[in-house]
PDB file of C-alpha atoms in Angstrom:
ATOM      1  CA  MET A  37     -42.018 -12.713 -85.068  1.00 50.00           C
ATOM      2  CA  THR A  38     -41.892 -12.447 -89.391  1.00 51.00           C
ATOM      3  CA  LYS A  39     -43.786 -11.805 -91.980  1.00 52.00           C
ATOM      4  CA  LYS A  40     -44.151 -14.604 -94.657  1.00 56.00           C
ATOM      5  CA  THR A  41     -44.578 -12.533 -97.819  1.00 57.00           C
ATOM      6  CA  GLY A  42     -41.894 -14.323-100.209  1.00 59.00           C
ATOM      7  CA  VAL A  43     -38.324 -14.048-100.851  1.00 61.00           C
ATOM      8  CA  ASP A  44     -37.889 -10.593 -99.256  1.00 64.00           C
ATOM      9  CA  SER A  45     -39.284 -11.563 -95.796  1.00 71.00           C
ATOM     10  CA  LYS A  46     -38.851  -9.262 -93.404  1.00 74.00           C
ATOM     11  CA  PRO A  47     -39.176  -9.386 -89.643  1.00 73.00           C
ATOM     12  CA  ASP A  48     -42.113  -7.883 -87.975  1.00 69.00           C
ATOM     13  CA  LEU A  49     -40.355  -5.185 -85.625  1.00 69.00           C
ATOM     14  CA  ARG A  50     -42.497  -2.594 -83.622  1.00 68.00           C
ATOM     15  CA  LEU A  51     -41.327   0.268 -81.624  1.00 66.00           C
ATOM     16  CA  VAL A  52     -41.936   0.464 -77.790  1.00 60.00           C
ATOM     17  CA  GLY A  53     -42.659   3.600 -76.156  1.00 63.00           C
ATOM     18  CA  ALA A  54     -40.405   5.251 -73.533  1.00 62.00           C
ATOM     19  CA  GLU A  55     -42.522   5.091 -71.052  1.00 61.00           C
ATOM     20  CA  SER A  56     -43.578   1.186 -71.607  1.00 61.00           C
ATOM     21  CA  ALA A  57     -42.387  -1.044 -68.385  1.00 65.00           C
ATOM     22  CA  VAL A  58     -40.196  -3.941 -69.244  1.00 66.00           C
ATOM     23  CA  TYR A  59     -40.358  -6.622 -66.494  1.00 63.00           C
ATOM     24  CA  ASP A  60     -37.703  -9.513 -65.108  1.00 66.00           C
ATOM     25  CA  LEU A  61     -39.497 -12.374 -65.731  1.00 72.00           C
ATOM     26  CA  MET A  62     -37.131 -14.144 -63.116  1.00 73.00           C
ATOM     27  CA  ARG A  63     -38.119 -12.079 -60.441  1.00 77.00           C
ATOM     28  CA  ALA A  64     -40.434 -12.784 -57.621  1.00 79.00           C
ATOM     29  CA  PRO A  65     -43.454 -10.607 -57.539  1.00 82.00           C
ATOM     30  CA  GLU A  66     -43.860  -7.406 -56.236  1.00 86.00           C
ATOM     31  CA  THR A  67     -44.788  -7.291 -52.702  1.00 91.00           C
ATOM     32  CA  THR A  68     -47.293  -4.677 -51.597  1.00 93.00           C
ATOM     33  CA  ALA A  69     -44.824  -2.845 -49.330  1.00 94.00           C
ATOM     34  CA  GLU A  70     -42.950  -2.720 -52.460  1.00 93.00           C
ATOM     35  CA  ARG A  71     -45.966  -1.731 -54.464  1.00 92.00           C
ATOM     36  CA  VAL A  72     -46.527   0.625 -52.599  1.00 95.00           C
ATOM     37  CA  LYS A  73     -43.544   2.096 -51.772  1.00 95.00           C
ATOM     38  CA  ARG A  74     -43.034   2.678 -55.834  1.00 92.00           C
ATOM     39  CA  LEU A  75     -46.486   4.256 -55.816  1.00 95.00           C
ATOM     40  CA  GLN A  76     -45.242   6.625 -53.094  1.00 95.00           C
ATOM     41  CA  LEU A  77     -42.524   7.782 -55.227  1.00 94.00           C
ATOM     42  CA  GLU A  78     -44.379   8.001 -58.186  1.00 95.00           C
ATOM     43  CA  ALA A  79     -46.997  10.027 -56.805  1.00 95.00           C
ATOM     44  CA  HIS A  80     -44.592  12.505 -54.844  1.00 93.00           C
ATOM     45  CA  ALA A  81     -42.488  12.874 -58.421  1.00 92.00           C
ATOM     46  CA  LEU A  82     -45.947  14.012 -59.971  1.00 94.00           C
ATOM     47  CA  ALA A  83     -46.888  15.999 -57.389  1.00 94.00           C
ATOM     48  CA  LEU A  84     -43.482  17.859 -58.061  1.00 92.00           C
ATOM     49  CA  GLU A  85     -44.192  18.110 -61.733  1.00 93.00           C
ATOM     50  CA  GLU A  86     -47.508  19.547 -60.744  1.00 95.00           C
ATOM     51  CA  VAL A  87     -46.065  22.189 -58.502  1.00 94.00           C
ATOM     52  CA  GLU A  88     -43.450  23.351 -60.980  1.00 93.00           C
ATOM     53  CA  GLN A  89     -45.968  23.855 -63.175  1.00 96.00           C
ATOM     54  CA  PHE A  90     -48.102  26.084 -60.653  1.00 96.00           C
ATOM     55  CA  GLU A  91     -44.921  28.095 -60.320  1.00 95.00           C
ATOM     56  CA  LYS A  92     -44.060  28.304 -64.228  1.00 95.00           C
ATOM     57  CA  LEU A  93     -47.651  29.186 -64.046  1.00 97.00           C
ATOM     58  CA  LEU A  94     -47.490  31.930 -61.634  1.00 96.00           C
ATOM     59  CA  THR A  95     -44.662  33.409 -63.374  1.00 95.00           C
ATOM     60  CA  GLN A  96     -46.569  34.117 -66.449  1.00 97.00           C
ATOM     61  CA  ALA A  97     -49.839  35.490 -64.802  1.00 97.00           C
ATOM     62  CA  ALA A  98     -47.277  38.104 -63.292  1.00 97.00           C
ATOM     63  CA  ASP A  99     -45.861  38.778 -66.868  1.00 97.00           C
ATOM     64  CA  LYS A 100     -49.416  39.490 -67.917  1.00 97.00           C
ATOM     65  CA  ALA A 101     -50.877  41.568 -64.840  1.00 97.00           C
ATOM     66  CA  LYS A 102     -47.350  43.872 -65.109  1.00 97.00           C
ATOM     67  CA  ASP A 103     -48.625  44.157 -69.176  1.00 96.00           C
ATOM     68  CA  ILE A 104     -52.092  45.187 -68.119  1.00 96.00           C
ATOM     69  CA  ALA A 105     -50.836  47.464 -64.859  1.00 95.00           C
ATOM     70  CA  ALA A 106     -48.878  49.228 -67.704  1.00 95.00           C
ATOM     71  CA  GLY A 107     -51.402  49.563 -70.434  1.00 93.00           C
ATOM     72  CA  GLY A 108     -52.918  53.205 -69.517  1.00 91.00           C
ATOM     73  CA  ASP A 109     -56.176  53.921 -70.324  1.00 92.00           C
ATOM     74  CA  ALA A 110     -57.069  50.953 -71.742  1.00 92.00           C
ATOM     75  CA  TYR A 111     -57.726  48.957 -69.295  1.00 95.00           C
ATOM     76  CA  PRO A 112     -60.457  50.121 -66.396  1.00 95.00           C
ATOM     77  CA  VAL A 113     -58.323  51.507 -63.338  1.00 92.00           C
ATOM     78  CA  GLY A 114     -59.447  48.846 -61.305  1.00 95.00           C
ATOM     79  CA  VAL A 115     -58.443  46.345 -63.207  1.00 96.00           C
ATOM     80  CA  ARG A 116     -54.972  48.348 -63.358  1.00 96.00           C
ATOM     81  CA  GLU A 117     -54.809  48.621 -59.380  1.00 96.00           C
ATOM     82  CA  ILE A 118     -55.160  44.806 -58.896  1.00 97.00           C
ATOM     83  CA  ALA A 119     -52.971  43.596 -61.527  1.00 97.00           C
ATOM     84  CA  ALA A 120     -50.089  46.150 -60.393  1.00 97.00           C
ATOM     85  CA  ARG A 121     -50.578  44.413 -56.846  1.00 97.00           C
ATOM     86  CA  LEU A 122     -50.463  40.928 -58.547  1.00 97.00           C
ATOM     87  CA  ALA A 123     -47.334  41.942 -60.406  1.00 97.00           C
ATOM     88  CA  ALA A 124     -45.511  42.634 -57.559  1.00 97.00           C
ATOM     89  CA  ASP A 125     -47.086  40.044 -55.413  1.00 97.00           C
ATOM     90  CA  LEU A 126     -47.182  37.042 -57.995  1.00 97.00           C
ATOM     91  CA  PRO A 127     -43.235  36.525 -58.844  1.00 96.00           C
ATOM     92  CA  VAL A 128     -42.508  36.192 -54.515  1.00 96.00           C
ATOM     93  CA  ARG A 129     -45.249  33.624 -54.198  1.00 96.00           C
ATOM     94  CA  ALA A 130     -43.477  31.899 -57.110  1.00 95.00           C
ATOM     95  CA  GLU A 131     -39.593  32.196 -55.625  1.00 95.00           C
ATOM     96  CA  THR A 132     -40.935  30.934 -52.039  1.00 95.00           C
ATOM     97  CA  ILE A 133     -42.631  27.878 -54.333  1.00 94.00           C
ATOM     98  CA  ARG A 134     -39.131  27.359 -56.079  1.00 93.00           C
ATOM     99  CA  THR A 135     -37.657  27.799 -52.620  1.00 93.00           C
ATOM    100  CA  ILE A 136     -39.765  25.323 -50.862  1.00 92.00           C
ATOM    101  CA  VAL A 137     -39.633  22.781 -53.551  1.00 90.00           C
ATOM    102  CA  GLY A 138     -35.748  23.000 -54.060  1.00 89.00           C
ATOM    103  CA  ARG A 139     -35.727  22.232 -50.355  1.00 89.00           C
ATOM    104  CA  VAL A 140     -38.439  19.221 -50.571  1.00 80.00           C
ATOM    105  CA  GLY A 141     -37.228  18.103 -54.414  1.00 64.00           C
TER     106      GLY A 141
END
């Protein structure tokens, strides 16, 4: 489509996002089985992204717990003790998740 604004008419170009789907109009419509397979693959990919995000959050929480555990008298004793336990436990849990994702991924 072109704009008709006189001598300098330019084409009406629009950018399409990278996530936009391009369909082959000559291809037969997707069967139910193909659609189920495609949606399962998309769900699997999304689930892996979520798990990777979760692993990163556990690592960040472990770093914060380490800071609190080392914070001295500024933090209540019970909080420092829990933070120290979490600082020791969360990196191990995050590594376990990373290993599982590596095997499944």
